[in-house]
Coordinates of C-alpha atoms and ligand atoms in Angstrom, one line a residue:
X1224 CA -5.0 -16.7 -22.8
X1225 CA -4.7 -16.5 -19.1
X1226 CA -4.5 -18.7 -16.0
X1227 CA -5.5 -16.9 -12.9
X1228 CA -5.3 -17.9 -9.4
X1229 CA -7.6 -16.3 -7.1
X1230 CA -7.7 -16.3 -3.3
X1231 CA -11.0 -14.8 -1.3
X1232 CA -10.4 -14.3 2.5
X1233 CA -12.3 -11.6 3.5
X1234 CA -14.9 -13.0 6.5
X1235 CA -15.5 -16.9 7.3
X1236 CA -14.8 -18.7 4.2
X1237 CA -11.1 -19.7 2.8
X1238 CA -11.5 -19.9 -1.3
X1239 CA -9.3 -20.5 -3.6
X1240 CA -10.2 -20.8 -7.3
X1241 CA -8.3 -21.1 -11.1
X1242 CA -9.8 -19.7 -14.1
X1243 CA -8.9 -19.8 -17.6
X1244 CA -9.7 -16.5 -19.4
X1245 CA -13.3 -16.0 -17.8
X1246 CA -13.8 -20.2 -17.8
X1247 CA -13.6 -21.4 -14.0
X1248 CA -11.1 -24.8 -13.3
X1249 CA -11.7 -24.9 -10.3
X1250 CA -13.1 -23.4 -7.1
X1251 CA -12.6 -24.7 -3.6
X1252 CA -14.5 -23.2 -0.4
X1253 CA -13.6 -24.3 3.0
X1254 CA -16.5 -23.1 5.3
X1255 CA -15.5 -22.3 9.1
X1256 CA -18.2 -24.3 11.1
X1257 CA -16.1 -22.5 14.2
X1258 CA -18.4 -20.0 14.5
X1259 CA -21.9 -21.4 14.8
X1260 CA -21.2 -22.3 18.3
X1261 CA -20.8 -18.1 19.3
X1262 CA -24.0 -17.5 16.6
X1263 CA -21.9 -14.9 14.6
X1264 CA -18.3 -14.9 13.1
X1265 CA -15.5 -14.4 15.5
X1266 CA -12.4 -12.3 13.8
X1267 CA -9.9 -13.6 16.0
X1268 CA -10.8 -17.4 15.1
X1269 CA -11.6 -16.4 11.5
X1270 CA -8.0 -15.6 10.8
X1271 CA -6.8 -18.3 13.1
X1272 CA -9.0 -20.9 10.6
X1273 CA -7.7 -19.1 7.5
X1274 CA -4.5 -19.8 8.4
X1275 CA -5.0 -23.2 8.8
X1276 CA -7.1 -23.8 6.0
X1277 CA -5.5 -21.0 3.2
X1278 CA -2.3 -24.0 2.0
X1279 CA -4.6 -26.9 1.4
X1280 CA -7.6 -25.0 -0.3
X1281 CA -4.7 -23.2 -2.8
X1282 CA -3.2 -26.6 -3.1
X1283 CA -6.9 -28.5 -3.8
X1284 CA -7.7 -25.4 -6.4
X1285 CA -4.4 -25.7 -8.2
X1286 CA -4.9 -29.9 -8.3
X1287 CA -8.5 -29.8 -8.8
X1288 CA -7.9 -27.3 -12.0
X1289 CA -5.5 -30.4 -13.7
X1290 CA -2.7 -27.2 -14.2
X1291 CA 0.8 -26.6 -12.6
X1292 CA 1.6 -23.8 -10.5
X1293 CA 4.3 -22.7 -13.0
X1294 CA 1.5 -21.8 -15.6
X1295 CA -0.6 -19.2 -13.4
X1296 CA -0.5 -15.8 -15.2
X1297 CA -0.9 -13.5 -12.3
X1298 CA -2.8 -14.1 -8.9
X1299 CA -5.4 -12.2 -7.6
X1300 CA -6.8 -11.2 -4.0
X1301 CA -9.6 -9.8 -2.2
X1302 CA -8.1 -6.4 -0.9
X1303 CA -11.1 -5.5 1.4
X1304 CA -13.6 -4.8 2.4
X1305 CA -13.8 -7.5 5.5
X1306 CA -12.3 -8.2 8.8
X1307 CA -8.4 -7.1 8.9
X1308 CA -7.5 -10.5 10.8
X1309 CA -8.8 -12.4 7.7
X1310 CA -7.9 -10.4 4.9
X1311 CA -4.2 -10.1 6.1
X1312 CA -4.1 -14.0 5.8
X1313 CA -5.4 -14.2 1.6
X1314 CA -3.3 -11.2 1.4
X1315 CA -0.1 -12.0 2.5
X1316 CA -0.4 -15.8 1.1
X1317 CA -1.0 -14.2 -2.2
X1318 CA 2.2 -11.9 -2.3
X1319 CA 4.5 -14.2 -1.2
X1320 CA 2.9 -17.2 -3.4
X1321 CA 3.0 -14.2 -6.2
X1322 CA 6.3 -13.0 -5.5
X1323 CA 8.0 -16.5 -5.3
X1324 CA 6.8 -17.8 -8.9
X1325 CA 7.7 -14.5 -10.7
X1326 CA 4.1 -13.2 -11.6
X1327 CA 2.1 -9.9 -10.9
X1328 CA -0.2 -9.4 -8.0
X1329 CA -4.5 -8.1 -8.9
X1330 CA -6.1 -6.7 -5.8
X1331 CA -10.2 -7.2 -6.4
X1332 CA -12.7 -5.4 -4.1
X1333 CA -14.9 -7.9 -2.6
X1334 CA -18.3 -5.7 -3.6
X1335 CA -17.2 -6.0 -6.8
X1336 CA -16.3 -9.6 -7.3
X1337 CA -19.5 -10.4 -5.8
X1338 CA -21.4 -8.8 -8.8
X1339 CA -19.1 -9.7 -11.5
X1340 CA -19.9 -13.3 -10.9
X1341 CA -22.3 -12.8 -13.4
X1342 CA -19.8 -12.8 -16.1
X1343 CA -18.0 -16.0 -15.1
X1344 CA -18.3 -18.0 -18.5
X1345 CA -21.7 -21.1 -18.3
X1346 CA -22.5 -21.0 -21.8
X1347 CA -25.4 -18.6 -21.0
X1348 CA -26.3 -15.3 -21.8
X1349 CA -24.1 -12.4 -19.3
X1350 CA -26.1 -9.0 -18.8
X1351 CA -25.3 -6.4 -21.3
X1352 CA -24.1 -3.1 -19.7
X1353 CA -26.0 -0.8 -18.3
X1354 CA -27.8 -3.1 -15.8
X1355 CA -28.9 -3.0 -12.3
X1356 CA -27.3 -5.5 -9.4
X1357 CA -28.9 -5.9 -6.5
X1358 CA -26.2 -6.7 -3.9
X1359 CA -27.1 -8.3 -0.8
X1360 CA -25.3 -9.9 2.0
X1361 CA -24.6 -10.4 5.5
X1362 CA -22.0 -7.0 5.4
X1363 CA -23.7 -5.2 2.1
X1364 CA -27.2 -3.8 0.7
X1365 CA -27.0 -1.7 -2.2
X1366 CA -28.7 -0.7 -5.4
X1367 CA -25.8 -0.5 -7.8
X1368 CA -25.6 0.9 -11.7
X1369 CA -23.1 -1.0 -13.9
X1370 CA -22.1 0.9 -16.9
X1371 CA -19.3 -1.1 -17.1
X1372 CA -16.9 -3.6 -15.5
X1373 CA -15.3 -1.3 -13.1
X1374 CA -17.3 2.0 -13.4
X1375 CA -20.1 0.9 -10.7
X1376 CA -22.4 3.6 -9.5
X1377 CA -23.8 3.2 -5.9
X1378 CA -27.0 4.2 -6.3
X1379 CA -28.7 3.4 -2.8
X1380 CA -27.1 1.5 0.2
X1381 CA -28.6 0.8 3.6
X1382 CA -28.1 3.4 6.6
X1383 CA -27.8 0.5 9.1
X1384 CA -27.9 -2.9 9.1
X1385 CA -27.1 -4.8 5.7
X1386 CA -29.9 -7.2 5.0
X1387 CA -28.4 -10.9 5.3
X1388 CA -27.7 -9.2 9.3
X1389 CA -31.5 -8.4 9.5
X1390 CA -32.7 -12.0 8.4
X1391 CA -29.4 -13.7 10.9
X1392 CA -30.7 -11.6 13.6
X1393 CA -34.5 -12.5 13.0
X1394 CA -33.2 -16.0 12.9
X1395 CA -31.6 -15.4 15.9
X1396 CA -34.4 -14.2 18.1
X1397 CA -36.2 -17.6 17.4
X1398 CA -32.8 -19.8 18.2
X1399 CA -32.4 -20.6 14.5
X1400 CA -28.6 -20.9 14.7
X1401 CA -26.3 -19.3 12.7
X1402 CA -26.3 -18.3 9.7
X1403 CA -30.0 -18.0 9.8
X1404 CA -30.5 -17.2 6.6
X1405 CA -30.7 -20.5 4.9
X1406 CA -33.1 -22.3 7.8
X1407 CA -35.0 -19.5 7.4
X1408 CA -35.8 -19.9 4.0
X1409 CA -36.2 -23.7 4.4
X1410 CA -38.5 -23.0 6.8
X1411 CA -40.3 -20.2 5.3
X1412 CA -41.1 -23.0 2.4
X1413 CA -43.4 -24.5 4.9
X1414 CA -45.5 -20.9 5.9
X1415 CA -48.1 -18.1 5.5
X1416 CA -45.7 -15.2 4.0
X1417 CA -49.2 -13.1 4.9
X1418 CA -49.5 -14.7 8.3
X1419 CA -47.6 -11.5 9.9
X1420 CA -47.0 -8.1 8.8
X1421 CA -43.8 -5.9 10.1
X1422 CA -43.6 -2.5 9.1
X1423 CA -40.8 -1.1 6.4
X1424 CA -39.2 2.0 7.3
X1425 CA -40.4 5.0 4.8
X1426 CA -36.4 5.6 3.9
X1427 CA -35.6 8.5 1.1
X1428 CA -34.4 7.6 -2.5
X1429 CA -33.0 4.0 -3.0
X1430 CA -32.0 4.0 0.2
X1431 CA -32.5 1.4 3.1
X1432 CA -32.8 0.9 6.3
X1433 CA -32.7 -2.8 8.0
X1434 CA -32.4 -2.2 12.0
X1435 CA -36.1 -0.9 12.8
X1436 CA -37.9 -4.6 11.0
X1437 CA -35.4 -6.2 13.2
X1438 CA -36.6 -4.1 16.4
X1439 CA -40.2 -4.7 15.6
X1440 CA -40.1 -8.4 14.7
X1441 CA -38.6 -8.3 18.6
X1442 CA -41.1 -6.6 20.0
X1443 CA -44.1 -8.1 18.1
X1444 CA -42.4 -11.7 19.3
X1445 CA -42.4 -10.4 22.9
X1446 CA -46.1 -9.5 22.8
X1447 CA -46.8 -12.7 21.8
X1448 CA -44.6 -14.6 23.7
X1449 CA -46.6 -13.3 27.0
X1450 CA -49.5 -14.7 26.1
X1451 CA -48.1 -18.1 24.6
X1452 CA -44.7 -19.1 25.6
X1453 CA -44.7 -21.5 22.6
X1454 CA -45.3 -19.1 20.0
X1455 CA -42.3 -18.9 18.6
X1456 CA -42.3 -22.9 18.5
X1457 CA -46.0 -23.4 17.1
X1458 CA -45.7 -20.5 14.4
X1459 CA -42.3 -21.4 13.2
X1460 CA -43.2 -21.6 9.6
X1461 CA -45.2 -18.6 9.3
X1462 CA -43.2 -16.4 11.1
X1463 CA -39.9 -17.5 8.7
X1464 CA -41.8 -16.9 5.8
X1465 CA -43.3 -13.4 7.1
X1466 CA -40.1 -11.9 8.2
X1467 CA -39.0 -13.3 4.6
X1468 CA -41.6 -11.8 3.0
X1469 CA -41.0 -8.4 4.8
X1470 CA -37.8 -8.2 3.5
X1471 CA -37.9 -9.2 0.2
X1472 CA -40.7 -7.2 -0.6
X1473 CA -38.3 -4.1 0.7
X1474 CA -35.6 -5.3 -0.8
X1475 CA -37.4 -5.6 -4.8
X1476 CA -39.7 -2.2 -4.0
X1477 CA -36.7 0.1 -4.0
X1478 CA -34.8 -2.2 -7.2
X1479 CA -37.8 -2.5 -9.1
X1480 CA -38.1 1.8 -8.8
X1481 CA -34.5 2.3 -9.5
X1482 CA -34.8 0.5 -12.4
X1483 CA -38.3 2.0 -13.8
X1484 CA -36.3 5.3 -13.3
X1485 CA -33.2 4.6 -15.0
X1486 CA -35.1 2.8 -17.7
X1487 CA -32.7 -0.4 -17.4
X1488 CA -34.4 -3.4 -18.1
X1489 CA -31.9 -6.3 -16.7
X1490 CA -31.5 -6.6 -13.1
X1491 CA -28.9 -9.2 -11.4
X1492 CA -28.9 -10.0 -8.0
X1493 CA -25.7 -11.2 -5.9
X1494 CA -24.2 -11.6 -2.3
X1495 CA -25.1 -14.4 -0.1
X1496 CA -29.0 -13.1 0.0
X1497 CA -29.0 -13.9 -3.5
X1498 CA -29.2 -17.4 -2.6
X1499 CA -32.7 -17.3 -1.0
X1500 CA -35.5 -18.4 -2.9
X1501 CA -38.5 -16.3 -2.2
X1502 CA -35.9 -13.5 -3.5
X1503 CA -34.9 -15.4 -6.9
X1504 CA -38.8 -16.1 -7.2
X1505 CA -40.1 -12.7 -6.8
X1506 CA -37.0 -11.2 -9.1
X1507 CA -38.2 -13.5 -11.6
X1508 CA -41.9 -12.7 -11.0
X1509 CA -41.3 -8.7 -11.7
X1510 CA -38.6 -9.3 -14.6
X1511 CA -41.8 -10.9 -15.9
X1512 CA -44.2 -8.5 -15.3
X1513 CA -42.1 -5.5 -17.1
X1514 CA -40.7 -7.7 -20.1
X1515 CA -37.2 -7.3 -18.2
X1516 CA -34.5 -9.7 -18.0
X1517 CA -33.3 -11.5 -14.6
X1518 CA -29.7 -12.5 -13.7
X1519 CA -29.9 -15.0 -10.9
X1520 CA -26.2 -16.6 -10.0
X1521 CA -26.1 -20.3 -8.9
X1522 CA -25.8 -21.0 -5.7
X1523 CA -22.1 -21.6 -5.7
X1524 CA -21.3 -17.6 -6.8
X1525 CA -24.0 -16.1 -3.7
X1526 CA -22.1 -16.8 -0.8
X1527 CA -18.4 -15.9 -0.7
X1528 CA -16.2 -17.9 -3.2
X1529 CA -12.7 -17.2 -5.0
X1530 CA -14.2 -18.0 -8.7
X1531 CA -15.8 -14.5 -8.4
X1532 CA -12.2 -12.7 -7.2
X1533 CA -10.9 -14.8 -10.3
X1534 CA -12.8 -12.8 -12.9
X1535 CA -12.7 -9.4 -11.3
X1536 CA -9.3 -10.4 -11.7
X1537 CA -9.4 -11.4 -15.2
X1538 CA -11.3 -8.2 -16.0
X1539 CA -8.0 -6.4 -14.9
X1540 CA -5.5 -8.2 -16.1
X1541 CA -7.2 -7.4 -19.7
X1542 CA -6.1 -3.4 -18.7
X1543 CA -3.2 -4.2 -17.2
X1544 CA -4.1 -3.6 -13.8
X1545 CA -1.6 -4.8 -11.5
X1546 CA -1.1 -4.5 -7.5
X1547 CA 2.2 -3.4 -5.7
X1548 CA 2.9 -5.6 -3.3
X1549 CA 3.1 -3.0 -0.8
X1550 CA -0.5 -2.7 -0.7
X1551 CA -2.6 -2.9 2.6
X1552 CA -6.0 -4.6 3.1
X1553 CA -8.7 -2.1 3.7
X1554 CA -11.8 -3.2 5.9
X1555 CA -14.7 -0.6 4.9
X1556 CA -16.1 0.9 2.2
X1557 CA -16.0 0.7 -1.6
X1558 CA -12.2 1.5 -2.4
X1559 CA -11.4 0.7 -6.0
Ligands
KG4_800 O1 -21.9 -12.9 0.8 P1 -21.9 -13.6 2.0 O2 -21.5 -15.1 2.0 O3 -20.9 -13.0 3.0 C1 -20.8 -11.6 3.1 O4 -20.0 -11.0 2.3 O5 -21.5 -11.0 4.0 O6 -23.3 -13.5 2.7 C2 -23.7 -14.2 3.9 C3 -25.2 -13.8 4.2 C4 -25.6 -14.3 5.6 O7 -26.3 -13.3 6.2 C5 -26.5 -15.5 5.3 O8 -27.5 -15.7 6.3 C6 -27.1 -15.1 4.0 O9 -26.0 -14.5 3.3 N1 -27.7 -16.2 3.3 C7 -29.0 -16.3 3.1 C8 -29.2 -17.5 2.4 N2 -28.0 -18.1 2.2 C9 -27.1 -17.3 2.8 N3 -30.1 -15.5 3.4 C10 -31.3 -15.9 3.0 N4 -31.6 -17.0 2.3 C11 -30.6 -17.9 2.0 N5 -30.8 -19.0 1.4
ZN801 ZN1 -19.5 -11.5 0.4

């Protein structure tokens, strides 16, 4: 048995979670409403918040979990990738907080944490390796193989833009606030998905490619905004639920493919994306269709979170994986 303490700092949200083996005690999210006013996430206030926020959400997670500090086993921290001024903050809490109760340090890589969500225990069935994880968020899009825990192959990724940033800059264009992602899909709820067509970019492989749809939803907006200076305001609806639709569909075609062609017949889908509805629909639509099985997290393991870091921890503590505590954050890429 082990008690894990987990600590997830790697953009705008300070989390701090507790798990017992792969069973979650607690997990505490402090969202930074900061940024909405500047429509994106500022990195110098984002570490600014963090360290205001990082005691208190350790201290809720530790409370909230009914456990004292003296029983954690070993805590574990997002390494990267992310923005350096936020990652420093989870990262240096965790070794000092690790170093002053006597127990070993786990560095988890974010990517990684977001898909093994899925194993975090709910009394329902996990996918059985191999199986396919669609990972989307507002920093990541890839098609990724699992044939186990920790041996991920990356088998497409987008040459641009990742696809949450595609659907926060369509939201964007129409003054949606930020993130646009969830008013978007409100609003989409409400709209034509066939009302508007924007073409996909023809991109090789499982490959992707996110900054054209952008360019053209701009363009096709400007058009129409000549004509009707209201558009945007009297085709709200349908032009959420068309850009939605757009980007879904992209998103699926390629999955869907990857799968037929590696004959795996369980897809998952995770990263803050994951949380839209039209997506968890249509996943669930084609699992259907083939006879395949879906893996939809609940809404509390899409966007960023510390339960997730907690079992990517668990998963190495089993091996025996620990950190040094001379270890640096890393901001890019899939390091592991
Ligand atoms: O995983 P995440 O919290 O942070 C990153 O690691 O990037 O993902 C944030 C992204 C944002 O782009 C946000 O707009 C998007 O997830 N998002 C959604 C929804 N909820 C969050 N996109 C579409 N529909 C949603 N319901
Ligand atoms: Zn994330």
């Amino acid at each position: 048995m082990a008690i894990i303490l987990a600590i997830e700092s790697s953009c705008d949200d300070t989390s701090a979670a507790v798990l017992r083996d792969d069973h979650l005690l607690s997990n505490v999210i402090a969202s930074q409403k900061v940024h909405e006013q500047y429509g994106g996430v500022v990195p110098e206030l984002a570490s600014r918040a963090h360290q205001q926020n990082i005691i208190p959400v350790v201290d809720a997670a530790i409370r909230q979990a009914g456990i004292d500090k003296s029983e954690i086993d070993a805590v574990g921290f997002t390494r990267g990738p992310g923005l350096l001024g936020s990652l420093l903050v989870g990262v240096s809490f965790a070794k000092s907080f690790a170093t002053a109760l006597g127990k070993p340090l786990i560095e988890v890589n974010h990517l990684q944490a977001h898909v093994l969500s899925h194993f975090i225990d709910r009394g329902e069935p996990k996918p059985q390796f191999p199986f396919i994880c669609l990972l989307v968020s507002g920093g990541h899009t890839q098609i990724l193989l699992l044939k186990d825990y920790f041996d991920i192959e990356c088998l497409g990724t987008t040459i641009d833009d990742a696809a949450g940033e595609a659907i926060d800059k369509a939201a964007k264009i129409m003054d949606l606030g930020y993130p646009g992602g969830p008013v978007i899909d409100r609003l989409a709820k409400e709209g034509n998905p066939d009302a508007y067509t924007f073409a996909t970019p023809h991109i090789a492989g499982y490959d992707y490619s996110f900054s054209g749809i952008k360019t053209s939803f701009l363009y096709f907006l400007r058009d129409r905004l000549k004509e009707d200076p209201e558009f945007i305001e009297h085709h709200k609806a349908d032009l959420c639920a068309s850009i939605q639709k757009t980007i879904v569909s992209f998103l699926l075609k390629k999955t869907e493919r990857a799968a037929l062609d590696h004959r795996i017949r369980q897809i998952a889908i995770a990263g803050g994306v994951s949380a839209n509805s039209f997506l968890r629909s249509e996943l669930q639509r084609i699992c259907q269709k083939h006879h395949w099985q879906a893996f939809i997290p609940p809404f509390q393991f899409c966007t960023d979170n510390a339960a997730m870091v907690g079992i990517a921890a668990y998963f190495k503590y089993l091996k025996g994986e620990f950190a040094d505590i001379s270890l640096p954050p890393y901001t890019r890429g899939g390091k592991n």
